[in-house]
C-alpha atoms as one frame of an Amber mdcrd trajectory, in Angstrom:
protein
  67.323  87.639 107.742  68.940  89.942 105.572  71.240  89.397 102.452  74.569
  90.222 103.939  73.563  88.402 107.107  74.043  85.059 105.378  77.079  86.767
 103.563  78.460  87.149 106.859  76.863  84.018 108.866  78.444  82.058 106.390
  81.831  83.125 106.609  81.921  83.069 110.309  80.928  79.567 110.123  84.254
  78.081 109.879  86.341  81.375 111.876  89.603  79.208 111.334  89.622  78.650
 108.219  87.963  82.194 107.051  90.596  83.826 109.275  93.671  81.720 107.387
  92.470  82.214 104.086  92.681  85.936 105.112  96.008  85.896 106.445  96.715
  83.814 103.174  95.841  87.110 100.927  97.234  89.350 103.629 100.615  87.647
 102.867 100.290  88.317  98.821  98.947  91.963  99.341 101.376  93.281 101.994
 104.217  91.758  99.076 102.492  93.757  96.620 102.520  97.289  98.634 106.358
  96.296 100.004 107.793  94.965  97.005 106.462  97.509  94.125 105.886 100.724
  97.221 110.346  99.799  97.319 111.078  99.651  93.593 108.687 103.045  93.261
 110.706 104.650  96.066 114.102 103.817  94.423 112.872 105.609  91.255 111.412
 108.481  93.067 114.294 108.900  95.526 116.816 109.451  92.590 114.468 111.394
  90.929 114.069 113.869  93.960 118.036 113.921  94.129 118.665 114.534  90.813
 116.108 117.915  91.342 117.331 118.807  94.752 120.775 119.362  92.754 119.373
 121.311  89.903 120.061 118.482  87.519 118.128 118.536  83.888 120.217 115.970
  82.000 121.775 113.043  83.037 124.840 111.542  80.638 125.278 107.986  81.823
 125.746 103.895  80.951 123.257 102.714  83.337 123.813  98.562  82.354 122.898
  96.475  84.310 124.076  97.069  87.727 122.742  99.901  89.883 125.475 102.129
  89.641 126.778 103.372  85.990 129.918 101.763  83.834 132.630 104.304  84.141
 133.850 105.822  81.062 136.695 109.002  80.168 136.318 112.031  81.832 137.078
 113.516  78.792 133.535 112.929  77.023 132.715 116.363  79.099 134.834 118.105
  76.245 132.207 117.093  73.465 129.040 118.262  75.021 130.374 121.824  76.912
 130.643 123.247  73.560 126.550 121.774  72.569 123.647 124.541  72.484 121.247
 125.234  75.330 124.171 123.673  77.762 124.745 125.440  80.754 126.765 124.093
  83.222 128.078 120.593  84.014 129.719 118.633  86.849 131.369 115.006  86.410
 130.490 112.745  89.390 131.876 109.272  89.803 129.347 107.136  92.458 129.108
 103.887  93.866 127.069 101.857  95.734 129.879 100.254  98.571 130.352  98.876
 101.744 131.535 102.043 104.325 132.309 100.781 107.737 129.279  98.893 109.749
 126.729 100.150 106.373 126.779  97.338 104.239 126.019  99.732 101.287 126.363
 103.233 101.124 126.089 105.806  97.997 129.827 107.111  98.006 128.988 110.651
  95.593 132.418 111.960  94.538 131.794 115.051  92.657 133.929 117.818  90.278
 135.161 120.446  92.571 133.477 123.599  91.683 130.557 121.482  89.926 126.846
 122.978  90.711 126.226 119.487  92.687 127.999 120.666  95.633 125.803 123.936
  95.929 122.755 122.070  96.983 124.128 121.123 100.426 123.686 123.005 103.583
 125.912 122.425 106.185 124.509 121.455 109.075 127.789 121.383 110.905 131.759
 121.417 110.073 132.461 122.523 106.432 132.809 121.549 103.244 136.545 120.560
 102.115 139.077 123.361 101.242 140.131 121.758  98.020 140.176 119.395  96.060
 143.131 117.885  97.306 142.306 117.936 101.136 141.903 114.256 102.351 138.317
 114.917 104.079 134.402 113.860 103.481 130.918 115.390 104.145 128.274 113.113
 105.511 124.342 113.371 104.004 122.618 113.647 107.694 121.496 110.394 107.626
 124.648 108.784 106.534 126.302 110.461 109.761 123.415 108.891 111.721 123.915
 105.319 109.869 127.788 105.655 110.608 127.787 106.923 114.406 130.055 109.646
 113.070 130.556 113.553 113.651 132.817 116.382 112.448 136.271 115.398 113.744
 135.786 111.598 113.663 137.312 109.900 110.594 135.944 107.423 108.194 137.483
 104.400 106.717 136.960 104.868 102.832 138.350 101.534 100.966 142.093 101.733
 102.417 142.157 105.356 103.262 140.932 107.098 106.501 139.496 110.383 105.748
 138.891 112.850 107.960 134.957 113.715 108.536 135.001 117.502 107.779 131.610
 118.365 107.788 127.766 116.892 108.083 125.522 118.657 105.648 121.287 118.409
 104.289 121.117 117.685 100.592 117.467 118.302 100.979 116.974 114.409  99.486
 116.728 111.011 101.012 120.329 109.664  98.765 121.701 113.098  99.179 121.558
 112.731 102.624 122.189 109.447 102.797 125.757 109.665 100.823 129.286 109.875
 101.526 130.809 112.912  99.640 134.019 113.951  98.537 135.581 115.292  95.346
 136.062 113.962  92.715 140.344 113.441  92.685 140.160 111.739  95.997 138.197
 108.840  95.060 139.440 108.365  91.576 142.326 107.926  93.469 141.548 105.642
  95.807 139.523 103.341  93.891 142.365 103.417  91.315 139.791 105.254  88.735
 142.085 108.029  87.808 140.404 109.965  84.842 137.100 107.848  85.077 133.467
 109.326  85.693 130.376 107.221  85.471 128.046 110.263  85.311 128.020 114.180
  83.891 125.172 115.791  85.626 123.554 118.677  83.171 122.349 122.092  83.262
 120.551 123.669  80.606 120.311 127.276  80.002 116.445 129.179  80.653 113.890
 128.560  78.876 114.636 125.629  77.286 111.676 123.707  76.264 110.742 119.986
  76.517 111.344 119.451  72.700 114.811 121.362  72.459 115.534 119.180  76.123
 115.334 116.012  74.020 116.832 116.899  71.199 119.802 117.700  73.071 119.368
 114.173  74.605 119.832 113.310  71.088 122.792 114.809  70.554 125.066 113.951
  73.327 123.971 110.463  72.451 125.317 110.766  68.982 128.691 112.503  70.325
 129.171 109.870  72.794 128.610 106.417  72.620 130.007 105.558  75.624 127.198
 106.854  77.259 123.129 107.850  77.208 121.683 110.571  77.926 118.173 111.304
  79.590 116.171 113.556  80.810 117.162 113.382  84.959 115.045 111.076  86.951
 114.542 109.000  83.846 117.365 107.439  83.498 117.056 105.271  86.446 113.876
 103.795  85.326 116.454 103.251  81.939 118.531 101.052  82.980 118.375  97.329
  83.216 118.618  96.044  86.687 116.191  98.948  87.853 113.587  96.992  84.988
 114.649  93.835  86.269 114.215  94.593  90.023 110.507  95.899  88.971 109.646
  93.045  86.924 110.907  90.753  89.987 109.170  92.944  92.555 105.607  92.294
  90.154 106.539  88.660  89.873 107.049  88.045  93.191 104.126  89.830  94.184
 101.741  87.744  91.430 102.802  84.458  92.434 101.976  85.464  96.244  98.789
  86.789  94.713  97.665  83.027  93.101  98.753  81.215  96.508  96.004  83.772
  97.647  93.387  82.808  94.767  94.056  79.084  95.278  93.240  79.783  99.114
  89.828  81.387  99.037  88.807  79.330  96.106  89.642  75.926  98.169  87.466
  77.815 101.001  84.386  78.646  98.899  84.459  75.062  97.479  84.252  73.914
 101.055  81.227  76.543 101.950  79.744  75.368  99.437  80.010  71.845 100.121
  78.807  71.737 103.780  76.185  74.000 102.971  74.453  71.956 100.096  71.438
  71.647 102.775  71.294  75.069 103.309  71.306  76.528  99.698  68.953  73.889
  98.512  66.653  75.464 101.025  67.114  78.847  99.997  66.208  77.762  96.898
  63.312  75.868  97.492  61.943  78.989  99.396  62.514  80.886  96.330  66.011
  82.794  96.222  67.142  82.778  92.200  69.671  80.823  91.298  71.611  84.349
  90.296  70.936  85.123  94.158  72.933  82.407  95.276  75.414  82.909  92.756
  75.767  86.468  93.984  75.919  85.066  97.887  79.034  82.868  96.875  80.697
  85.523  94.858  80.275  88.385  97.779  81.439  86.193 100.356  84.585  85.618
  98.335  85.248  89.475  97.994  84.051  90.210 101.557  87.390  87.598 102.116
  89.649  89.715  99.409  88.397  93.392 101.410  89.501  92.162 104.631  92.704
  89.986 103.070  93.533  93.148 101.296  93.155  95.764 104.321  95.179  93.106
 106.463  97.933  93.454 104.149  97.812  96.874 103.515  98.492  97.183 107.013
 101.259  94.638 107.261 103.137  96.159 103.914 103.148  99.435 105.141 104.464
  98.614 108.624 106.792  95.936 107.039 108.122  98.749 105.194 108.456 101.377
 106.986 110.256  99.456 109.473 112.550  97.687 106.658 113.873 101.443 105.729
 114.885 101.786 109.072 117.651  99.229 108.999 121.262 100.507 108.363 121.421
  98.085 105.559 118.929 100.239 103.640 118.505 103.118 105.572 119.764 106.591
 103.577 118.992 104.726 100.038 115.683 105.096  99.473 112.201 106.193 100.894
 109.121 103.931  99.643 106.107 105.247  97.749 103.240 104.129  99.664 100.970
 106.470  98.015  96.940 105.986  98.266  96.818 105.251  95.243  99.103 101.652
  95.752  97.259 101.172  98.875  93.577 101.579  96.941  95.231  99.280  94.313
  96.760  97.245  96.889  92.827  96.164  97.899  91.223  96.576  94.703  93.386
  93.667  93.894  92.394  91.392  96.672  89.145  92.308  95.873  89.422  91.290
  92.483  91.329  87.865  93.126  88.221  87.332  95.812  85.481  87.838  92.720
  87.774  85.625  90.658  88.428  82.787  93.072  85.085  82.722  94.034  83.365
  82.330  90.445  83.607  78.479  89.724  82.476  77.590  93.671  79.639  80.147
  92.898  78.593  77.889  89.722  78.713  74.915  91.517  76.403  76.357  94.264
  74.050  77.621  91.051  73.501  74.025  89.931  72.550  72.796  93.208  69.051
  71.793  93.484  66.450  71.893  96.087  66.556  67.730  95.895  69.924  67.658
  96.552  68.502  68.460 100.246  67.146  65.172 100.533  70.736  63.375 100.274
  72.214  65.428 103.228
């Protein structure tokens, strides 16, 4: 009889309770991979639209909600005029209820700004002007919305007509509502507001002479920060609080899992006192034992861990297809979560199985005789 056959014998002695104490770390794993593969994607899906619309600098008040504070439209006045500033295009966006979406990125944007330049039409047009009473719809917000060129959309209390569905090459470009930039200030009774100033820089500008510039239009305008793009998500406050709630949530699943394959061990170890006082007294080390107990408890976290790999990715992926969230993000289930994902369980395994693995080490072969 081999090593890893009484590894294995052992935990297929008790199948229930093996299987539930695997389910148990499936649970906490599959939170890990959903919960921190989401907040990653949020990051990484704003990052990706901020480059798919040739954005360098971001001027912004990310607080504490997930869309900026607005703040004067004027502010634009103080960094045109700045060195190594190329272009720039005021945006006001928000994060609303459109119809059946519960939330939707409405993207109103400076006619004539670079950000409109990004998006290909896919069918319709853009608007003629500023002033024309129309939207485009990001693919997948036309998809989300049942709506086509010619339909119109309900936008607050205005209906807008639907003048064109376009690619933004970018899961929130193509999941937004867009229009320009009068429209909604108008309708959302924002007149002269912005809550963002997307930023070009001219060629060549290096990293160094990129922050420094940061710098600067920080100094000019307190109303707002800016950050190199894609950054200033990970910035703001509720995008640190939904990551420190995604890793909280996700560690307290982890300990039910620990408290689960320790309370297993403890009982292996207890109904086999015979059987580890015999390998004993036929000469396996006390270390040997030790080393049974503790690979049995990370043979539990490798299977708890693949389980819920498996459940957090198809939890996921089937979470992103609801119209609820659909258009706002795409997770980051990279291999390198997944491998930590199961490294993890592995490692709660080890841990919840070192104080059942003492006990078995002080067992003695006389200890038999009370069975």
């Amino acid at each position: 009889m081999t090593f890893f056959t009484v590894v294995t014998r052992g935990l297929m002695r008790r199948p229930v309770r093996t299987g539930l104490t695997i389910v148990g770390i499936a649970i906490g794993i599959a939170a890990v991979v959903a919960l921190v593969g989401i907040s990653r994607g949020f990051e990484t899906s704003w990052q990706t639209g901020m480059k798919s619309r040739g954005t360098d600098i971001v001027v912004s008040n990310m607080g504490s909600a997930l869309t900026p504070k607005p703040f004067s439209a004027t502010v634009v006045e103080r960094i045109t005029p700045l060195p190594h500033v190329a272009e720039t295009c005021t945006l006001l966006v928000d994060l609303i209820s459109v119809e059946k979406a519960e939330m939707m990125i409405v993207s109103a944007r400076q006619w004539g700004g670079f950000s409109w330049k990004n998006l290909k039409i896919v069918s319709g047009r853009l608007p003629n002007d500023d002033a024309e009473r129309a939207v485009v719809l990001g693919k997948t917000a036309a998809e989300v919305l049942v709506k086509k060129v010619g339909d119109t959309l309900q936008l607050e209390t205005e209906e807008l007509a639907v003048v064109g569905i376009v690619d933004g090459g970018a899961v929130v470009e193509n999941g937004s509502v867009i229009l320009s930039l009068p429209l909604l200030q108008e309708i959302t009774g924002n007149q002269g507001k912005i809550n963002i100033i997307d930023l070009r820089v001219t060629p060549g500008t290096t990293k160094e002479e990129l922050t420094r510039l940061c710098e600067q239009i920080t100094g000019l305008v307190p109303e707002a920060r800016a950050v190199i793009a894609g950054e200033h998500i990970r910035d703001s406050q509720a995008y640190r609080m939904i990551s420190a709630m995604s890793w909280g949530t996700s560690l307290l699943a982890v300990l039910v899992g620990v408290l689960g394959v320790m309370n297993t061990m403890l009982m292996t170890v207890f109904e086999r006192t015979q059987e580890i006082c015999v390998l004993l007294a036929i000469g396996w080390k006390r270390s040997r034992i030790v080393r049974m107990v503790l690979w049995e408890s990370a043979l539990l976290g490798f299977l708890g861990g693949v389980g819920g790999v498996l459940i957090g990715v198809v939890g996921v992926k089937l979470l992103v297809t609801t119209p609820a969230i659909r258009g706002l993000l795409e997770p980051e289930l990279n291999p390198q979560l997944l491998v930590m994902a199961v490294a993890i369980a592995v490692v709660v395994g080890v841990f919840s199985g070192i104080y059942p693995a003492w006990r078995s080490s002080r067992l003695t072969p006389s200890h038999a005789l009370h069975g």
